[in-house]
XYZ file of C-alpha atoms in Angstrom:
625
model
C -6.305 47.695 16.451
C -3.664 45.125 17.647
C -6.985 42.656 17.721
C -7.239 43.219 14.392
C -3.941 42.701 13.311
C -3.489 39.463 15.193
C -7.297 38.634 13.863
C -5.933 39.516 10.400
C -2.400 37.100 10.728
C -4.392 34.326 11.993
C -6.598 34.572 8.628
C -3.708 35.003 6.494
C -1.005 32.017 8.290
C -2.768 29.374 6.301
C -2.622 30.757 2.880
C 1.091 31.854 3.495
C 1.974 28.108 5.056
C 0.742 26.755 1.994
C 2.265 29.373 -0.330
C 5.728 28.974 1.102
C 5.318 24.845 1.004
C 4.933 24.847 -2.677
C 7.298 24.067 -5.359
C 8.238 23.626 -8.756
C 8.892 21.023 -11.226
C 9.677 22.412 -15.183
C 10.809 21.136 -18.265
C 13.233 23.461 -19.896
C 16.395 24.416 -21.963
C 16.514 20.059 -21.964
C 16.683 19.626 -18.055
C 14.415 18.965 -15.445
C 14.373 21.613 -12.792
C 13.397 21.631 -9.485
C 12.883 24.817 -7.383
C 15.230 26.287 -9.908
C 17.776 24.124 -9.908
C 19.036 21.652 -12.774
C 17.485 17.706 -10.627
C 17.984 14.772 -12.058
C 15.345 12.056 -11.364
C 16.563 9.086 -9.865
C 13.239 7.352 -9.798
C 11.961 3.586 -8.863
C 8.945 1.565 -9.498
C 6.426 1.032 -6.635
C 3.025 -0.006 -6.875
C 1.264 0.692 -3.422
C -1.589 -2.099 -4.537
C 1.310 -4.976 -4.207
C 2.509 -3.680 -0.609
C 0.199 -3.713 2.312
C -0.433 -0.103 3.916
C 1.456 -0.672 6.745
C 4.601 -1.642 4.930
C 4.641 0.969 1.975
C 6.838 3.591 4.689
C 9.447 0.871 5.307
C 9.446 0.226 1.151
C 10.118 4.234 0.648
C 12.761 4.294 3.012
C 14.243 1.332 1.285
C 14.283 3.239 -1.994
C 16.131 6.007 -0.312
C 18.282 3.810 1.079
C 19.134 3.049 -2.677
C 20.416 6.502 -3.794
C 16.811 6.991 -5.147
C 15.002 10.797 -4.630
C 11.845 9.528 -6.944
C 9.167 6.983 -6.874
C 6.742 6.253 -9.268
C 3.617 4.152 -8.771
C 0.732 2.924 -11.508
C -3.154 3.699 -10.592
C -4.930 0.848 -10.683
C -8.552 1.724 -11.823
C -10.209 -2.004 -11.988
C -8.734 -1.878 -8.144
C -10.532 1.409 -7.277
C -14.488 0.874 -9.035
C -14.642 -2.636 -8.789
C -18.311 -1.824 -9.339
C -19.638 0.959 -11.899
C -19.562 4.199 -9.753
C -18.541 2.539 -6.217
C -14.771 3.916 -4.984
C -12.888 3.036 -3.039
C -9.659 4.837 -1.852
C -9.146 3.238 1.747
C -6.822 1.077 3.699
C -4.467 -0.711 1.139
C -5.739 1.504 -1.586
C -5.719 4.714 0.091
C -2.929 6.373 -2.868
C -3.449 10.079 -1.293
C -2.063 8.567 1.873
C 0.910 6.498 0.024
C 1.962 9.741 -1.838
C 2.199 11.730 1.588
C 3.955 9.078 3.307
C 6.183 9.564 0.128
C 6.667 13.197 0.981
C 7.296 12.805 4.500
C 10.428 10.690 3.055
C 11.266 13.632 0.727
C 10.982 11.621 -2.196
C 9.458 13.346 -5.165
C 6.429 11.292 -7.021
C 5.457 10.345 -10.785
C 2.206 9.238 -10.891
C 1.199 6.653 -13.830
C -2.893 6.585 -13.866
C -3.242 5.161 -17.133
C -6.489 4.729 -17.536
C -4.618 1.568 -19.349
C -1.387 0.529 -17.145
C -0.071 -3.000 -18.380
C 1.590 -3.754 -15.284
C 1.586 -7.852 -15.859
C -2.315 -6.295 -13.701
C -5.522 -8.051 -14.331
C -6.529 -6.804 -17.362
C -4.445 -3.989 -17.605
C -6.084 -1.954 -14.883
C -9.508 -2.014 -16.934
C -12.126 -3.102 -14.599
C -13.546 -6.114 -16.105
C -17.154 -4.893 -16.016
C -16.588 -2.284 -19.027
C -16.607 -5.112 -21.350
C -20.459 -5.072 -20.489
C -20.920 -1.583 -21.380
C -22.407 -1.366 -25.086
C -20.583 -0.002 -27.847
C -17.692 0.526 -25.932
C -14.166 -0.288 -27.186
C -11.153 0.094 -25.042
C -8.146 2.458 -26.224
C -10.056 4.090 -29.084
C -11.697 7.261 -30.047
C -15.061 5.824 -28.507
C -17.204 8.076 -27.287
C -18.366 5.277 -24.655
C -15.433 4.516 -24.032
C -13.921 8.216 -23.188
C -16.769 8.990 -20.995
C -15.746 6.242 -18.317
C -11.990 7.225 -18.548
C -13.374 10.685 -17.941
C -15.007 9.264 -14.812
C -12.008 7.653 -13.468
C -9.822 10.197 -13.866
C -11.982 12.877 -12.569
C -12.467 10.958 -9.603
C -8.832 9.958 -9.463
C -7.719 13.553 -9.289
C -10.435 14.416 -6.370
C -7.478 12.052 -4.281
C -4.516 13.608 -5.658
C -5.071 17.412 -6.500
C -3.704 18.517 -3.140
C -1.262 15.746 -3.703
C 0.882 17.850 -6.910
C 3.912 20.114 -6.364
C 2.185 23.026 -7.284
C -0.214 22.893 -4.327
C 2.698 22.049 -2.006
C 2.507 18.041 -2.649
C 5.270 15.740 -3.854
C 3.597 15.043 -7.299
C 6.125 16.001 -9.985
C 4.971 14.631 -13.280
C 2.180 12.576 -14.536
C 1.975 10.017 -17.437
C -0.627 10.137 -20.254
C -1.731 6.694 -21.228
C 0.997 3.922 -21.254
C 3.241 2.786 -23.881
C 0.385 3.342 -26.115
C 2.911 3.286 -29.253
C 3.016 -0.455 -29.182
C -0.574 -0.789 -29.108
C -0.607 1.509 -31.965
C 2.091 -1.028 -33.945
C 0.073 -3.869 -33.043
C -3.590 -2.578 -33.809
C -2.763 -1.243 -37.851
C -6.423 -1.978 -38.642
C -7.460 1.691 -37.192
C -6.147 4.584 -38.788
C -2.901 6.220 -36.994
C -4.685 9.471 -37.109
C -7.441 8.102 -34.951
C -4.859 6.344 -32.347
C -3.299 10.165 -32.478
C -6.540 11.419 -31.601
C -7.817 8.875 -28.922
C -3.966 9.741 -27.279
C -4.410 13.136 -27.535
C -7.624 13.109 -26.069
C -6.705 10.957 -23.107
C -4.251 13.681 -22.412
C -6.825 16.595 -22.230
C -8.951 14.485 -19.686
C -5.911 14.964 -17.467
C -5.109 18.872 -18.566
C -9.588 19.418 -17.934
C -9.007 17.400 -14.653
C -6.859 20.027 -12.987
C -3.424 18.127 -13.431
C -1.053 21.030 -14.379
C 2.303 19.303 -13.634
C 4.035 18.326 -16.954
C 3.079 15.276 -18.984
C 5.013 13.049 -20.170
C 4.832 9.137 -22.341
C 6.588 5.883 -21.978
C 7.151 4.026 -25.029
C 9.995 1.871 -26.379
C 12.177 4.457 -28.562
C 11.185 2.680 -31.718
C 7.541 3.207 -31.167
C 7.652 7.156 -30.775
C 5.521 7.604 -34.051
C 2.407 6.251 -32.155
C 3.029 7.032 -28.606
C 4.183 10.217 -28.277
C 1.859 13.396 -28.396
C 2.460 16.971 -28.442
C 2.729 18.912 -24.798
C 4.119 15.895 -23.375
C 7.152 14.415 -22.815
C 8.382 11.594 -24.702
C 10.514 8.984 -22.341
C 11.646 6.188 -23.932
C 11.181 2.286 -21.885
C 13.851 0.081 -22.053
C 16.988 2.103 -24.049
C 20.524 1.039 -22.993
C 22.079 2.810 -25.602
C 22.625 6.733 -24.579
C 23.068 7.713 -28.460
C 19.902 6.369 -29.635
C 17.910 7.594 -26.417
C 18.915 11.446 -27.246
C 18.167 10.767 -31.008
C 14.757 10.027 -30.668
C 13.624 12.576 -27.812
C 15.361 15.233 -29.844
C 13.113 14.234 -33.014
C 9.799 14.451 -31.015
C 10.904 16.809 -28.588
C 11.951 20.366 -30.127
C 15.595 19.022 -30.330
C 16.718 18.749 -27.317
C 15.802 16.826 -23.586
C 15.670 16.320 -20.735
C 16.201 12.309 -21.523
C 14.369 9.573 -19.128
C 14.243 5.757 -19.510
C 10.813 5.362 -17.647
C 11.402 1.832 -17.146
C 14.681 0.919 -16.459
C 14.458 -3.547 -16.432
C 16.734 -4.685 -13.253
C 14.386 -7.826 -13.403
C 11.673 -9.506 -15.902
C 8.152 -10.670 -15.473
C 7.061 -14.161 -14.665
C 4.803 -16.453 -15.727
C 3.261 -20.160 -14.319
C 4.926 -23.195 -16.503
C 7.718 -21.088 -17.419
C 11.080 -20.751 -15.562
C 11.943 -17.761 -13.397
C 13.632 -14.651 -15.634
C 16.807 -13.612 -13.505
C 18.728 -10.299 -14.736
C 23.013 -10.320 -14.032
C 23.608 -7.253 -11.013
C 26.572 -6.423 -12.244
C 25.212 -5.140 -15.703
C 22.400 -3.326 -14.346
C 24.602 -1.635 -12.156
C 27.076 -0.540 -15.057
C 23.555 0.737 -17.220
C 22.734 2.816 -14.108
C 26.621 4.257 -14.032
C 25.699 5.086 -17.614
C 22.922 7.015 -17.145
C 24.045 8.950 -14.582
C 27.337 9.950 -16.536
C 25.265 11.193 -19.350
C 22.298 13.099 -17.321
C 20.143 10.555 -17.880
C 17.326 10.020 -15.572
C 15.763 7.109 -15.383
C 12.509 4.937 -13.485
C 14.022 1.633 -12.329
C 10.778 -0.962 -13.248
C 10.634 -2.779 -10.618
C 12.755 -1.642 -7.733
C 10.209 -3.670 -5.788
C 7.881 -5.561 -7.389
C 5.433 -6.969 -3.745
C 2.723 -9.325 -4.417
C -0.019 -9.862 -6.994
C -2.529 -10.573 -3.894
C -6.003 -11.774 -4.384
C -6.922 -12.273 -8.086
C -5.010 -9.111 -9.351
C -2.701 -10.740 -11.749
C -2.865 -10.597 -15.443
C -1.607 -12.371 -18.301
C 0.481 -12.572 -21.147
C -1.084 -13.439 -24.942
C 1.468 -16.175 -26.924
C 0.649 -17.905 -29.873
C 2.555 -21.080 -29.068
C 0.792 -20.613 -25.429
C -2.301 -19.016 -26.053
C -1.718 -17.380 -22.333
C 0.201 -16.598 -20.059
C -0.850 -16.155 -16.440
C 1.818 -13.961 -14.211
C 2.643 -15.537 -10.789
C 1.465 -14.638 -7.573
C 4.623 -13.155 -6.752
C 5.960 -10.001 -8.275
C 9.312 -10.238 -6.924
C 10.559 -9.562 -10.499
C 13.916 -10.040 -9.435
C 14.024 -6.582 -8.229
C 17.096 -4.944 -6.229
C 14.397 -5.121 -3.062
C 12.691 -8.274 -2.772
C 9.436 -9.534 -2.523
C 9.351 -9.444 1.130
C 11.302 -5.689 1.857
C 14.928 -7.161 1.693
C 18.166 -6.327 0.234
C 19.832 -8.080 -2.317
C 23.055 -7.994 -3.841
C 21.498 -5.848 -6.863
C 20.165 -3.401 -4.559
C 24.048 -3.278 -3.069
C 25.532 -2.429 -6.413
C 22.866 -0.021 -7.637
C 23.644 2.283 -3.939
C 27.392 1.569 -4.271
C 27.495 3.658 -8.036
C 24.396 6.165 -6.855
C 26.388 6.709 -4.128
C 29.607 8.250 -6.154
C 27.303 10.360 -8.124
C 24.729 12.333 -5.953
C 25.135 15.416 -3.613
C 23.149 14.130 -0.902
C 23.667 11.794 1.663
C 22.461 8.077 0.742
C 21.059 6.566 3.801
C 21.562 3.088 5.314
C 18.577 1.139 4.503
C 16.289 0.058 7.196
C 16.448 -3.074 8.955
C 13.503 -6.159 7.132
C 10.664 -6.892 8.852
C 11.268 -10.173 11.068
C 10.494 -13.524 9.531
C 8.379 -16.393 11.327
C 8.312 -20.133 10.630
C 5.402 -21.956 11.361
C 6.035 -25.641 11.322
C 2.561 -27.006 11.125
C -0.736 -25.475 10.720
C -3.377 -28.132 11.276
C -6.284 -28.607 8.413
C -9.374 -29.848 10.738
C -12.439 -29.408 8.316
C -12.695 -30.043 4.591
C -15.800 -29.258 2.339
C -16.778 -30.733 -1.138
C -16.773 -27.629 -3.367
C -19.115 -29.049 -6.137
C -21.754 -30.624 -3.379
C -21.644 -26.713 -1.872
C -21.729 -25.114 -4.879
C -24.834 -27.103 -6.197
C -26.734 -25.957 -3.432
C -26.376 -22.128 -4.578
C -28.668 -20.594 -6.507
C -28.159 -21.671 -10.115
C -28.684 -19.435 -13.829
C -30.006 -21.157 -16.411
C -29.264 -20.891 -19.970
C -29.603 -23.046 -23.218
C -25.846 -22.714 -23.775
C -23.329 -21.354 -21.216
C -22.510 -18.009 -20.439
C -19.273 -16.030 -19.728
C -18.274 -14.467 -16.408
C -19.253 -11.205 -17.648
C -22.963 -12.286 -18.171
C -23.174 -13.830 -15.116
C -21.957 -9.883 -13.951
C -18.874 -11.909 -12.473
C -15.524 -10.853 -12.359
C -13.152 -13.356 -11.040
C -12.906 -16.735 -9.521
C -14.972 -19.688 -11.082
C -18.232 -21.167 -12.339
C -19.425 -24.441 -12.321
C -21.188 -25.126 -15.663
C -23.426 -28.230 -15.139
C -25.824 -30.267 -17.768
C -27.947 -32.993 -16.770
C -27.939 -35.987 -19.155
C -31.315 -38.183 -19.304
C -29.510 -40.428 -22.118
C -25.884 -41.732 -22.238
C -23.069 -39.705 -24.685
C -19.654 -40.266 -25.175
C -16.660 -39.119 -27.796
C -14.493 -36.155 -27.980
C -15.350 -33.443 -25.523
C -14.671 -29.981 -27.312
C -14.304 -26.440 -25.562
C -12.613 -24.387 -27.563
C -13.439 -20.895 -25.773
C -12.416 -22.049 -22.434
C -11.352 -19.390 -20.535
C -9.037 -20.114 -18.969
C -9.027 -23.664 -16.802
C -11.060 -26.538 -16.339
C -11.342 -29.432 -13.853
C -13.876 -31.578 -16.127
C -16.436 -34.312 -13.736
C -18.800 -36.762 -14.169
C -21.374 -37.233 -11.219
C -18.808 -35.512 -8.836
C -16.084 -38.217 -10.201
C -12.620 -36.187 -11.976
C -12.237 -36.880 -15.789
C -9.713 -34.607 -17.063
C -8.576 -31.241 -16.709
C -8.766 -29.002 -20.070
C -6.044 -25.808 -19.570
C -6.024 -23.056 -21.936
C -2.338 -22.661 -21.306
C -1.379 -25.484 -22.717
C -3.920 -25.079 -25.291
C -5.649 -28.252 -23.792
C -9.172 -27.477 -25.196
C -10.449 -31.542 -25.686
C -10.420 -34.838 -23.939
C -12.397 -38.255 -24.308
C -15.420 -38.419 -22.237
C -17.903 -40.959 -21.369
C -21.560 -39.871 -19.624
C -23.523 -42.372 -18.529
C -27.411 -42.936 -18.647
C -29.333 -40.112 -15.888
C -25.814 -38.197 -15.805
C -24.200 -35.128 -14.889
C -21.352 -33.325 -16.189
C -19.611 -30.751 -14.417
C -17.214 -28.332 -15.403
C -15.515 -26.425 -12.778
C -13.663 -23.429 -14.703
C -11.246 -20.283 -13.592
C -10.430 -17.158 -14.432
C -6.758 -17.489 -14.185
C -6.472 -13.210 -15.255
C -7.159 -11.008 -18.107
C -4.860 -10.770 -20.807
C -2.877 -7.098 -20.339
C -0.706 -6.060 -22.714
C -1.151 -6.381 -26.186
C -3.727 -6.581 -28.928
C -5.515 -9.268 -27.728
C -6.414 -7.042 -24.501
C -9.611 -6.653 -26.505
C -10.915 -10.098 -26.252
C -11.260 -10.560 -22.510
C -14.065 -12.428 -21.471
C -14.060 -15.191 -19.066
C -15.185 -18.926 -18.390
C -16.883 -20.984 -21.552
C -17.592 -18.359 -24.690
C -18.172 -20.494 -27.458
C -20.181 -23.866 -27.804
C -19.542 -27.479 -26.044
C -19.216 -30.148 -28.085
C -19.258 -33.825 -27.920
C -18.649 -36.449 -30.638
C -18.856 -33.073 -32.533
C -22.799 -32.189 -31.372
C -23.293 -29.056 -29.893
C -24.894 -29.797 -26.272
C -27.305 -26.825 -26.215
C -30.024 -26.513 -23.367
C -30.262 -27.300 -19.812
C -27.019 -25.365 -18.363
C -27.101 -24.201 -15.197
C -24.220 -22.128 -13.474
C -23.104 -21.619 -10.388
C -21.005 -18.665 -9.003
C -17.934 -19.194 -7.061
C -16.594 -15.198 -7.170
C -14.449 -16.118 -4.029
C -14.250 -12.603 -3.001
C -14.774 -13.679 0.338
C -13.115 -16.682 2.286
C -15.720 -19.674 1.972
C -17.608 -19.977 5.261
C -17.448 -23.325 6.628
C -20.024 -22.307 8.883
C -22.575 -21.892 6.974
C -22.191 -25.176 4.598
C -23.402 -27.824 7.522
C -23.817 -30.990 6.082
C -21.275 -30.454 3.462
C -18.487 -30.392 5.856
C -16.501 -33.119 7.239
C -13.586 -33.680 9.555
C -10.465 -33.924 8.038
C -9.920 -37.734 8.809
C -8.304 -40.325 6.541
C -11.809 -41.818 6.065
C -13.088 -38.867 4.606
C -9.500 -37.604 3.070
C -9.994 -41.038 0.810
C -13.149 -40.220 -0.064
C -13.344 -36.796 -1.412
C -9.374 -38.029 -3.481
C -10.056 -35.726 -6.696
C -12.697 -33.453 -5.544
C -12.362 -29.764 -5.281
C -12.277 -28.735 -1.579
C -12.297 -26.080 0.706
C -9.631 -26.699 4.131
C -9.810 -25.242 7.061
C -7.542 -24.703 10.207
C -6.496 -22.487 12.909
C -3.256 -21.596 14.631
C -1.719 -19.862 16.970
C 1.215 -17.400 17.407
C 3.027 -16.068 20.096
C 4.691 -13.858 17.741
C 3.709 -12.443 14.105
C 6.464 -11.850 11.446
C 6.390 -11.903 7.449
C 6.346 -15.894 6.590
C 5.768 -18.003 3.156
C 3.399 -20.733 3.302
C 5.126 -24.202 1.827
C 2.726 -25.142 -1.073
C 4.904 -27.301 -3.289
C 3.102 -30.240 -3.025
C -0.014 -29.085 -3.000
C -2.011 -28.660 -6.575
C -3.526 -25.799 -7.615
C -5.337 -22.847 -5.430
C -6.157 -19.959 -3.541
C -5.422 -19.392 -0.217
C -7.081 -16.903 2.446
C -5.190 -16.000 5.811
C -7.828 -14.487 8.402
C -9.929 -12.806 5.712
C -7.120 -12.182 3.313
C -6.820 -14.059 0.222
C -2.942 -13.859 -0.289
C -3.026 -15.374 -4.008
C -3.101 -18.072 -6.230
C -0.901 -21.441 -6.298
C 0.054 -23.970 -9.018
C 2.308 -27.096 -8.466
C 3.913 -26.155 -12.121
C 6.010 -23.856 -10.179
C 8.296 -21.868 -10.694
C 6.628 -20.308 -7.464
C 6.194 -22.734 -4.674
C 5.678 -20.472 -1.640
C 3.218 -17.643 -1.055
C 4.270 -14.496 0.673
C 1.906 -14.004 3.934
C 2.785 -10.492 5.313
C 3.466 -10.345 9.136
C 0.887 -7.051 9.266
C -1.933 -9.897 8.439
C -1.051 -12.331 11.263
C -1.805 -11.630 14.684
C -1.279 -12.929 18.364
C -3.179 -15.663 19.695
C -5.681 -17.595 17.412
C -5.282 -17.471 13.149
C -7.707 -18.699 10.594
C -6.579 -20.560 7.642
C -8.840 -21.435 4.669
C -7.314 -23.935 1.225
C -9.614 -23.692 -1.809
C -7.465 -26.751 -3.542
C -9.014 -27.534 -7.160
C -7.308 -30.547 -7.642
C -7.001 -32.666 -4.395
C -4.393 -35.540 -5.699
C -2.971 -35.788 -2.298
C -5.738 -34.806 0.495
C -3.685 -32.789 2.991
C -4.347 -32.607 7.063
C -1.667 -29.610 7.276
C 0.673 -27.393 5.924
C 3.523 -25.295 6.767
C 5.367 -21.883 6.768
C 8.839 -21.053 5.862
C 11.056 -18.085 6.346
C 12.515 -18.332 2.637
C 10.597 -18.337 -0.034
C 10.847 -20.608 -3.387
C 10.077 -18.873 -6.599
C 12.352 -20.355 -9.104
C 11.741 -24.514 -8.841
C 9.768 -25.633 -11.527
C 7.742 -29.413 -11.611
């Protein structure tokens, strides 16, 4: 009998482990409520895509260190299929394991999957290979369309459905689409009871999923008409004024709250070309004493931004500009910085958190150390277009776009033999997005989209070639024109107003790996000032190695280099561009290691060959050239 019983306990402990380790989260009579009590959420921004793994503990404790009990993170689905059907949830982008490391810290988590997420994120999270799909049309009633969100977020919710309160995680609250009521004021050729519909819908993909904490939607409180939908919350982006935040959620929200700003701006967005948006401290920290005096919560967007690595940043859609490519860096002049640190905004949002919570706030941790590295020696240099010709090549009788080539990011060299000379007015009016423009491997222009650059005079001689070396510099994310997307040359070529048809051949340059020296032979050179002079102009690949008797967070010095990508022992750690305002690129200590480091320069441009460059412990994002 006493076999049995113990037999019986041990069968029973799990069920009442896990039944005493769950909580709950509710909406009602206008508060948020937490295991029964009235909780406000003091929430921040953290995308665990722009942080490497081994840093996203040390960012948490940083929030806490803020006064914050809440963060929220974006899913990312272009970053989890980057290939129809292939997933992948490990190492960096391993969210189940950011979300427990979140409860471990006894934060509570809102969880933002989208499908559509903005996010200044290539393409707004949409992996660029749906554009392929046909029929499909993103953020509609599309029956295409809503059978691939269906996919993601079934397969999102196979990482996360442990992960909510309910089941004894620190999930709290989850986010139907994203601030879909500007899309709705900006797309007025469909029918607002089919952008109701498509919303609605979105939100029962969650409910069928198995998410069953509440719902809620982030729009700007003006936009409420097309963003908010029934069952969820509405939470209003951006809304300083108290009066006119409690006016609105009352309207679409049985009369009464609880009220949330789920993005609170301490900082802006940044762009290339355009000068560094910097928000006052002082006035951030008086809107957060506001919101707390009124039971407010609120989600402060970012309270640290980390780093658009790789090719993960999006743009912006101007008329005056055409677009906008984001920066590497998405410090976003948050109250934590780019690298983990604290700044004086950070200071003054703990110092009024502080006065107003009934916890204990604690001291933030101490920032990872900081390296310089005073020289990194460039031995090898390759000529990208004499590599690149040597690839395979597709041929067409005009050119295609990224997404026929089933290409996502990087460049193509378009190329088109001439047997008899041409000259006049070079036209490419669907460039997408920039252009380094040769003749017979010799520079002739550069055409930029965002500077609406489209034409230049050109002059190809008898038995010629042209060459057109083009880049993806990011989808466009936010806004209407998220719905014309496709990359590299999408319209016709013209000279001296002729349509050059026939004879293109393309050549993929996806860089999703660091270009192998190794395997180019003839095509590389050492990096002496014979051969510096003579590849002046030409697109190149560097190479060098160091080494370190320590590793630490650094910034590599790029300012007078021209325009790139750069890869740090595997890890391509983002884009530059001499245009500023960002000079320096943030190269995380986790990625460095003792003893011997590989280096690897894709420069487009080449106006200055280099033999080295440098690492600094502070980094430059506000100088413009």
């Amino acid at each position: 009998m006493k076999l049995f019983c113990y037999l019986l306990l041990f069968l029973l402990l799990p069920f009442s482990v896990n039944a005493q380790s769950k909580s709950t989260f509710e909406i009602k009579d206008g508060h948020f409520y937490r295991n029964g009590k009235v909780t406000s959420l003091l929430s921040g921004e953290m995308h665990y895509a722009r942080i490497p793994h081994q840093y996203w503990r040390h960012r948490l404790q940083m929030m806490k260190g803020m006064g914050l009990n809440t963060v929220a993170t974006y899913v990312f689905w272009n970053y989890h299929e980057p290939t129809p059907g292939q997933w992948d949830f490990k190492g960096d982008k391993n969210l189940a394991e950011f979300i427990k490391i979140a409860g471990e810290e006894g934060m509570m988590v809102i969880l933002r999957p989208g499908p559509y997420v903005c996010a200044e994120w290539e393409f707004g999270g949409y992996p660029w290979w749906i554009q392929n799909v046909k029929g499909l049309e993103i953020r509609r009633d599309n029956a295409e369309f809503l059978k691939y969100t269906k996919l993601y977020i079934d397969r999102l919710y196979k990482e996360v459905a442990g992960l909510q309160c309910t089941k004894g995680g620190p999930v709290v609250m989850v986010q139907c689409e994203n601030e879909f009521g500007s899309y709705v004021s900006q797309r007025k050729d469909i029918p607002l009871e089919e952008h109701r519909r498509y919303n609605a819908k979105i939100k029962q993909q969650l409910a069928d999923a198995g998410f069953e904490v509440p719902l809620f939607t982030s729009d700007g409180s003006w936009l409420f008409e097309g963003g908010a939908t029934e069952g969820a919350l509405p939470t209003a982006n951006g809304e300083n004024n108290i009066e006119n935040l409690k006016k609105v959620v009352n309207q679409y929200h049985n009369g009464k709250g609880p009220y949330m700003v789920a993005e609170f701006y301490p900082g802006w967005l940044s762009h290339w070309a355009e000068p560094f948006p910097q928000v006052d401290a002082s006035g951030i920290a008086r809107q957060t004493e506001k919101y707390l005096k009124n039971d407010v919560s609120f989600n402060v967007y970012m309270v640290h931004g980390g780093t658009n690595f790789g090719f993960t940043s999006g743009a912006n859609y101007d008329k005056k500009r055409d677009i906008q490519p984001d920066l590497t860096s998405y410090d976003y002049d948050a109250p934590i910085s780019e690298a983990g640190w604290v700044t004086p905004k950070y200071d003054s949002i703990r110092n009024v958190i502080k006065k107003y919570v009934g916890y204990t706030v604690p001291k933030a941790p101490a920032a990872i150390p900081v390296i310089e590295i005073p020289s990194i020696k460039l031995t090898k240099v390759a000529n990208v277009l004499a590599f690149a010709e040597k690839q395979k090549a597709v041929s067409s009788d005009s050119p295609l776009t990224f997404e026929q080539l089933n290409q996502g990011y990087g460049y193509v060299l378009y190329t088109r033999h001439f047997n008899q000379p041409i000259s006049g007015t070079l036209e490419i009016p669907g460039l997408r997005d920039y252009a380094v423009v040769y003749v017979d491997g010799e520079k002739v222009g550069v055409l930029n989209r965002n500077t609406k650059t489209y034409e230049m005079e050109i002059e190809v001689p008898f038995n010629a070639e042209l060459q057109i070396l083009v880049e993806n510099m990011g989808r466009i994310n936010y806004g209407s024109e998220i719905i014309h997307n496709t990359k590299g040359i999408i319209s016709p070529v013209k000279i001296a107003g002729a349509e050059i048809n026939g004879g293109w051949e393309m050549y993929q340059l996806p860089m999703s790996e660091e270009p192998d020296l190794a395997k180019l032979k003839g095509d590389v050179y050492e990096n002496t000032s014979a051969n510096m002079k003579k590849l002046a102009n030409c697109p190149v690949v560097y190479e060098g190695t160091f080494d370190l008797n320590e590793t630490g967070d650094t910034f590599l010095d790029m300012e007078n280099w021209g325009k790139g990508i750069v890869f740090v022992n595997g890890k391509n750690i983002g884009r530059y561009w001499h245009v500023g305002p960002q000079q320096t690129l943030y190269l995380p200590g986790v990625w460095l290691k003792k003893g011997s480091n590989k280096i690897v320069i894709f420069e487009q441009l080449n106006l200055q060959p280099k033999t080295e460059v440098s690492a600094v412990k502070t980094p430059v994002l506000m100088k413009q050239m």
